[in-house]
Every structure is written in C-alpha cells, then in structure tokens.
PDB file of C-alpha atoms in Angstrom:
ATOM      1  CA  MET A   1     -43.075   3.168 -20.817  1.00 49.00           C
ATOM      2  CA  MET A   2     -39.859   1.913 -21.478  1.00 49.00           C
ATOM      3  CA  LYS A   3     -40.092   2.397 -24.907  1.00 50.00           C
ATOM      4  CA  LYS A   4     -40.814   5.850 -24.329  1.00 51.00           C
ATOM      5  CA  PHE A   5     -37.941   6.505 -22.204  1.00 47.00           C
ATOM      6  CA  PHE A   6     -35.408   4.813 -24.437  1.00 49.00           C
ATOM      7  CA  GLY A   7     -37.430   6.185 -27.574  1.00 54.00           C
ATOM      8  CA  SER A   8     -36.884   9.801 -26.786  1.00 56.00           C
ATOM      9  CA  THR A   9     -33.478  11.387 -28.387  1.00 58.00           C
ATOM     10  CA  ASN A  10     -32.623  13.348 -25.083  1.00 57.00           C
ATOM     11  CA  ASN A  11     -33.201  10.344 -22.830  1.00 55.00           C
ATOM     12  CA  ARG A  12     -30.910   8.092 -25.050  1.00 53.00           C
ATOM     13  CA  LYS A  13     -28.339  11.097 -24.834  1.00 52.00           C
ATOM     14  CA  MET A  14     -29.077  11.069 -20.922  1.00 51.00           C
ATOM     15  CA  PHE A  15     -28.594   7.659 -20.581  1.00 45.00           C
ATOM     16  CA  ARG A  16     -25.392   7.322 -23.056  1.00 51.00           C
ATOM     17  CA  LEU A  17     -23.948  10.395 -20.760  1.00 44.00           C
ATOM     18  CA  ALA A  18     -24.532   8.489 -17.333  1.00 44.00           C
ATOM     19  CA  TRP A  19     -23.125   5.161 -18.488  1.00 42.00           C
ATOM     20  CA  LEU A  20     -19.935   6.997 -19.739  1.00 39.00           C
ATOM     21  CA  ILE A  21     -19.627   8.971 -16.182  1.00 45.00           C
ATOM     22  CA  ILE A  22     -19.785   5.475 -14.834  1.00 42.00           C
ATOM     23  CA  PHE A  23     -17.549   3.851 -16.612  1.00 40.00           C
ATOM     24  CA  MET A  24     -14.951   6.609 -15.933  1.00 39.00           C
ATOM     25  CA  ALA A  25     -15.312   6.495 -12.782  1.00 39.00           C
ATOM     26  CA  GLY A  26     -14.793   2.985 -12.617  1.00 39.00           C
ATOM     27  CA  CYS A  27     -11.517   3.585 -14.869  1.00 39.00           C
ATOM     28  CA  SER A  28     -10.079   5.984 -12.454  1.00 44.00           C
ATOM     29  CA  SER A  29     -10.337   3.679  -9.414  1.00 47.00           C
ATOM     30  CA  HIS A  30      -6.875   2.462 -10.367  1.00 65.00           C
ATOM     31  CA  ASP A  31      -5.399   6.038 -10.476  1.00 87.00           C
ATOM     32  CA  ILE A  32      -2.437   6.426  -8.099  1.00 94.00           C
ATOM     33  CA  PRO A  33      -1.736  10.179  -6.914  1.00 95.00           C
ATOM     34  CA  GLU A  34       1.304  11.510  -8.250  1.00 94.00           C
ATOM     35  CA  GLU A  35       2.389  13.568  -4.752  1.00 95.00           C
ATOM     36  CA  THR A  36       4.085  11.260  -2.850  1.00 95.00           C
ATOM     37  CA  LEU A  37       3.266  11.393   1.497  1.00 95.00           C
ATOM     38  CA  ASP A  38       6.404  11.895   3.582  1.00 94.00           C
ATOM     39  CA  PHE A  39       5.757   8.397   5.566  1.00 96.00           C
ATOM     40  CA  PRO A  40       8.787   6.167   5.061  1.00 96.00           C
ATOM     41  CA  TYR A  41       8.145   2.671   5.712  1.00 97.00           C
ATOM     42  CA  LEU A  42      11.635   1.885   7.003  1.00 97.00           C
ATOM     43  CA  ASP A  43      11.258   3.279  10.806  1.00 96.00           C
ATOM     44  CA  GLU A  44      14.344   3.407  12.937  1.00 95.00           C
ATOM     45  CA  ARG A  45      12.137   3.569  16.064  1.00 94.00           C
ATOM     46  CA  ALA A  46      11.837  -0.188  15.676  1.00 94.00           C
ATOM     47  CA  LEU A  47      15.480  -0.563  16.390  1.00 96.00           C
ATOM     48  CA  GLU A  48      15.034   1.175  19.615  1.00 94.00           C
ATOM     49  CA  ARG A  49      12.891  -1.195  21.254  1.00 92.00           C
ATOM     50  CA  PRO A  50      13.709  -4.785  19.356  1.00 92.00           C
ATOM     51  CA  GLU A  51      11.676  -7.366  21.870  1.00 90.00           C
ATOM     52  CA  GLU A  52       8.858  -5.799  20.662  1.00 84.00           C
ATOM     53  CA  GLU A  53       7.051  -5.461  17.445  1.00 80.00           C
ATOM     54  CA  LEU A  54       6.431  -1.664  16.268  1.00 87.00           C
ATOM     55  CA  THR A  55       2.943  -0.853  16.268  1.00 89.00           C
ATOM     56  CA  TYR A  56       1.048   2.736  15.292  1.00 91.00           C
ATOM     57  CA  SER A  57      -1.857   3.926  16.942  1.00 89.00           C
ATOM     58  CA  GLU A  58      -0.757   7.031  15.849  1.00 90.00           C
ATOM     59  CA  VAL A  59       1.249   8.820  13.026  1.00 92.00           C
ATOM     60  CA  ASN A  60       2.427  12.694  13.466  1.00 89.00           C
ATOM     61  CA  GLY A  61      -0.032  13.362  16.259  1.00 91.00           C
ATOM     62  CA  ALA A  62      -3.453  11.519  14.218  1.00 94.00           C
ATOM     63  CA  TYR A  63      -4.813   8.542  14.813  1.00 94.00           C
ATOM     64  CA  VAL A  64      -3.445   6.078  12.782  1.00 94.00           C
ATOM     65  CA  HIS A  65      -6.920   5.731  10.664  1.00 94.00           C
ATOM     66  CA  ASP A  66      -7.465   9.332  10.737  1.00 95.00           C
ATOM     67  CA  PHE A  67      -3.909  10.175   9.314  1.00 96.00           C
ATOM     68  CA  ILE A  68      -4.990   7.472   6.432  1.00 95.00           C
ATOM     69  CA  LYS A  69      -7.872   8.895   5.715  1.00 95.00           C
ATOM     70  CA  ALA A  70      -6.628  12.306   5.665  1.00 95.00           C
ATOM     71  CA  ASN A  71      -4.118  11.481   3.169  1.00 95.00           C
ATOM     72  CA  LYS A  72      -5.795   9.192   0.462  1.00 92.00           C
ATOM     73  CA  ASP A  73      -4.845  11.755  -2.050  1.00 94.00           C
ATOM     74  CA  LYS A  74      -1.272  10.836  -1.881  1.00 96.00           C
ATOM     75  CA  SER A  75       0.651   8.086  -2.578  1.00 97.00           C
ATOM     76  CA  VAL A  76       3.625   6.286  -0.446  1.00 98.00           C
ATOM     77  CA  ARG A  77       6.705   4.879  -1.994  1.00 98.00           C
ATOM     78  CA  TRP A  78       7.822   1.945  -0.109  1.00 98.00           C
ATOM     79  CA  THR A  79      10.471  -0.538  -0.580  1.00 98.00           C
ATOM     80  CA  ALA A  80      10.607  -4.012   1.084  1.00 98.00           C
ATOM     81  CA  THR A  81      10.973  -7.822   0.877  1.00 98.00           C
ATOM     82  CA  VAL A  82       8.587  -9.949  -0.417  1.00 98.00           C
ATOM     83  CA  THR A  83       7.361 -12.815   2.172  1.00 96.00           C
ATOM     84  CA  ARG A  84       4.480 -13.962   0.792  1.00 95.00           C
ATOM     85  CA  VAL A  85       2.696 -14.540  -2.202  1.00 96.00           C
ATOM     86  CA  GLU A  86      -0.975 -14.604  -2.621  1.00 94.00           C
ATOM     87  CA  ASN A  87      -1.598 -14.298  -6.865  1.00 95.00           C
ATOM     88  CA  ASN A  88       0.138 -12.179  -9.209  1.00 93.00           C
ATOM     89  CA  SER A  89      -1.264  -8.801  -7.823  1.00 96.00           C
ATOM     90  CA  THR A  90      -1.264  -9.220  -4.415  1.00 96.00           C
ATOM     91  CA  TYR A  91       1.427  -9.755  -2.004  1.00 97.00           C
ATOM     92  CA  GLU A  92       3.100  -9.383   1.483  1.00 96.00           C
ATOM     93  CA  LEU A  93       6.217  -7.590   1.987  1.00 97.00           C
ATOM     94  CA  GLN A  94       8.218  -7.148   5.418  1.00 96.00           C
ATOM     95  CA  GLU A  95      11.382  -6.069   6.710  1.00 97.00           C
ATOM     96  CA  PRO A  96      12.389  -7.252  10.464  1.00 95.00           C
ATOM     97  CA  LEU A  97      10.549  -5.769  13.429  1.00 94.00           C
ATOM     98  CA  LEU A  98       8.452  -3.525  11.181  1.00 95.00           C
ATOM     99  CA  PRO A  99       4.511  -4.412  10.322  1.00 95.00           C
ATOM    100  CA  ALA A 100       4.098  -6.029   7.270  1.00 95.00           C
ATOM    101  CA  ILE A 101       2.636  -4.709   3.976  1.00 97.00           C
ATOM    102  CA  LEU A 102      -0.333  -6.068   2.187  1.00 96.00           C
ATOM    103  CA  VAL A 103      -0.040  -4.357  -1.262  1.00 97.00           C
ATOM    104  CA  THR A 104      -2.203  -5.381  -4.107  1.00 96.00           C
ATOM    105  CA  PHE A 105      -1.061  -4.115  -7.679  1.00 97.00           C
ATOM    106  CA  ALA A 106      -3.609  -2.406 -10.185  1.00 95.00           C
ATOM    107  CA  ASP A 107      -2.243  -5.003 -12.274  1.00 94.00           C
ATOM    108  CA  ASP A 108      -0.345  -8.761 -12.551  1.00 95.00           C
ATOM    109  CA  LEU A 109       2.851  -8.880 -12.471  1.00 95.00           C
ATOM    110  CA  THR A 110       4.761 -10.428 -14.837  1.00 92.00           C
ATOM    111  CA  PRO A 111       6.709 -11.966 -14.245  1.00 92.00           C
ATOM    112  CA  PRO A 112       5.730 -12.821 -11.088  1.00 94.00           C
ATOM    113  CA  PRO A 113       8.014 -11.826  -7.556  1.00 97.00           C
ATOM    114  CA  LYS A 114       8.859 -14.699  -5.464  1.00 97.00           C
ATOM    115  CA  VAL A 115       9.421 -14.732  -1.923  1.00 98.00           C
ATOM    116  CA  GLY A 116      12.698 -12.681  -1.226  1.00 98.00           C
ATOM    117  CA  ASP A 117      12.587 -10.619  -4.113  1.00 98.00           C
ATOM    118  CA  VAL A 118      12.852  -6.516  -3.077  1.00 98.00           C
ATOM    119  CA  LEU A 119      10.112  -4.670  -4.669  1.00 98.00           C
ATOM    120  CA  THR A 120       9.615  -0.773  -4.721  1.00 98.00           C
ATOM    121  CA  PHE A 121       5.894   0.122  -5.081  1.00 98.00           C
ATOM    122  CA  GLU A 122       3.892   3.535  -5.407  1.00 97.00           C
ATOM    123  CA  GLY A 123       0.113   3.211  -4.020  1.00 97.00           C
ATOM    124  CA  VAL A 124      -2.456   4.344  -1.823  1.00 97.00           C
ATOM    125  CA  LEU A 125      -2.392   3.593   1.884  1.00 96.00           C
ATOM    126  CA  THR A 126      -5.878   2.350   2.539  1.00 95.00           C
ATOM    127  CA  GLY A 127      -5.518   0.547   5.464  1.00 94.00           C
ATOM    128  CA  TYR A 128      -3.924  -0.263   9.027  1.00 94.00           C
ATOM    129  CA  GLY A 129      -4.829  -3.185  11.010  1.00 90.00           C
ATOM    130  CA  GLU A 130      -3.258  -5.663  14.236  1.00 82.00           C
ATOM    131  CA  THR A 131      -4.446  -8.624  15.569  1.00 72.00           C
ATOM    132  CA  PHE A 132      -4.668  -8.118  19.599  1.00 69.00           C
ATOM    133  CA  GLY A 133      -1.986  -5.859  19.346  1.00 63.00           C
ATOM    134  CA  LYS A 134       0.221  -8.246  17.368  1.00 71.00           C
ATOM    135  CA  ASP A 135       0.915  -8.889  13.847  1.00 83.00           C
ATOM    136  CA  PRO A 136       0.487  -5.328  12.162  1.00 90.00           C
ATOM    137  CA  LEU A 137      -0.130  -5.050   8.448  1.00 94.00           C
ATOM    138  CA  TRP A 138      -0.184  -1.819   6.585  1.00 96.00           C
ATOM    139  CA  VAL A 139      -2.724  -2.352   3.363  1.00 96.00           C
ATOM    140  CA  VAL A 140      -1.848  -0.377  -0.349  1.00 97.00           C
ATOM    141  CA  ARG A 141      -3.751  -0.577  -2.962  1.00 95.00           C
ATOM    142  CA  PRO A 142      -3.774   0.407  -5.625  1.00 97.00           C
ATOM    143  CA  ALA A 143      -0.549   0.522  -6.289  1.00 97.00           C
ATOM    144  CA  ARG A 144       2.159   0.315  -9.214  1.00 97.00           C
ATOM    145  CA  LEU A 145       5.994  -1.247  -9.343  1.00 97.00           C
ATOM    146  CA  VAL A 146       8.677   0.839  -9.606  1.00 97.00           C
ATOM    147  CA  SER A 147      11.925   0.745 -10.251  1.00 97.00           C
ATOM    148  CA  THR A 148      14.360   0.546  -6.850  1.00 97.00           C
ATOM    149  CA  THR A 149      17.179   3.655  -7.090  1.00 97.00           C
ATOM    150  CA  ALA A 150      20.322   3.368  -5.240  1.00 97.00           C
ATOM    151  CA  GLU A 151      19.324   5.139  -2.553  1.00 98.00           C
ATOM    152  CA  GLU A 152      16.670   3.009  -1.457  1.00 98.00           C
ATOM    153  CA  GLN A 153      18.262  -0.014  -2.069  1.00 97.00           C
ATOM    154  CA  GLU A 154      21.079   1.309   0.448  1.00 98.00           C
ATOM    155  CA  ALA A 155      18.809   2.090   2.755  1.00 98.00           C
ATOM    156  CA  LEU A 156      16.896  -1.039   3.038  1.00 98.00           C
ATOM    157  CA  PHE A 157      20.404  -2.890   3.438  1.00 98.00           C
ATOM    158  CA  THR A 158      21.492  -0.520   6.120  1.00 98.00           C
ATOM    159  CA  TYR A 159      18.352  -1.238   8.001  1.00 98.00           C
ATOM    160  CA  GLN A 160      18.588  -5.192   7.531  1.00 97.00           C
ATOM    161  CA  GLN A 161      21.682  -4.876   8.571  1.00 97.00           C
ATOM    162  CA  ALA A 162      20.706  -2.421  11.756  1.00 97.00           C
ATOM    163  CA  ALA A 163      17.700  -4.584  12.631  1.00 96.00           C
ATOM    164  CA  GLN A 164      19.809  -7.946  12.698  1.00 95.00           C
ATOM    165  CA  GLN A 165      22.276  -6.152  14.885  1.00 95.00           C
ATOM    166  CA  ALA A 166      19.406  -4.978  17.395  1.00 94.00           C
ATOM    167  CA  LYS A 167      17.816  -8.611  17.483  1.00 90.00           C
ATOM    168  CA  GLU A 168      20.987  -9.970  18.070  1.00 91.00           C
ATOM    169  CA  GLY A 169      21.859  -7.321  21.001  1.00 87.00           C
ATOM    170  CA  ALA A 170      18.041  -8.129  22.099  1.00 81.00           C
ATOM    171  CA  ASP A 171      19.148 -12.290  21.811  1.00 79.00           C
ATOM    172  CA  LEU A 172      16.297 -12.488  19.465  1.00 73.00           C
ATOM    173  CA  PRO A 173      16.249 -15.137  16.368  1.00 70.00           C
TER     174      PRO A 173
END
C-alpha cells in the first residue's frame, strides 16, 4: 500500500509539495511584521502613582489580551534596560515603575548583552501576565535587535530621571 502511494509520480509530487509548504510555514514563524504598533513601552502614567506598579487590564479601551490578539500583525519597537539574562536569545528588560518585558530574539545575540545594557528591539507582542496583580510582564517573541536612535536614548534617559524623581517624592527606594 505504501509502495503504491509513493510509487506514483503524482503522489510523490503531492508529498514533496506538502513538505515544501510545511517547511515554508515553519520558516515564516520568525517573521516580524513591518508595520509598527503605536504602543510605547515608556508610559508616563506610571509616574503618577509611583507607589503602585503600573498594570494593564485594558489598552485603548480593549481588554489587554484582546488588544494583543487584534494586533498580532504589527510589531512593537521598544527600548529598555536588560535586568536578567536567561540565555543568548531570551532576556528580561525593565524600566522603573513599568512592567518587565520578556523578549526572545529569533537568533542568539553575539556578543550577548549584559545586565545594565540598553537594547532596542522590534518584535511581536504575544502576551501579558500578572502574578496576583503584581510583577506584570509583557512577552515579545520573536524579536530582532535594532539600533537605538538618539531620540529613543533621550526618551529613555528622560523617563529614567522622571521615574527616579517620582520614587523619591513618594519616599520609595
């Protein structure tokens, strides 16, 4: 029976075509959409109440998970500081008073960034979660490392200073 299936020229062609489609679909899983979502990581609302972590139950009037699902065809471009290295492709980034970002790059980064390095990346926002309303975390995968612009560096520096001042005003460490 198997010999009869694979023996036929048409069936072999169909089999090869099926494998080609599967292979191509697998290769495209690392595609990062060109269109960028207008959803900045540096959220000034975090500065308003520095004693509480900023969490997201909704974004632009939509439940956060529905927002993420509706925007799978767009990428985010975020800049933040590395706070933890999991391996050469997965890092945790975070800025004060904001949710952490767990980002997995499509390829290993060489040389690998260290804790304290600032990274700018483009990637697909795939999830958001909280542990009992604390420790919020954005999940971005796949992602690619991009160069940080002068404007992004300045915005990050300005935000970090404002967050430090807000924490000091709220008497937080």
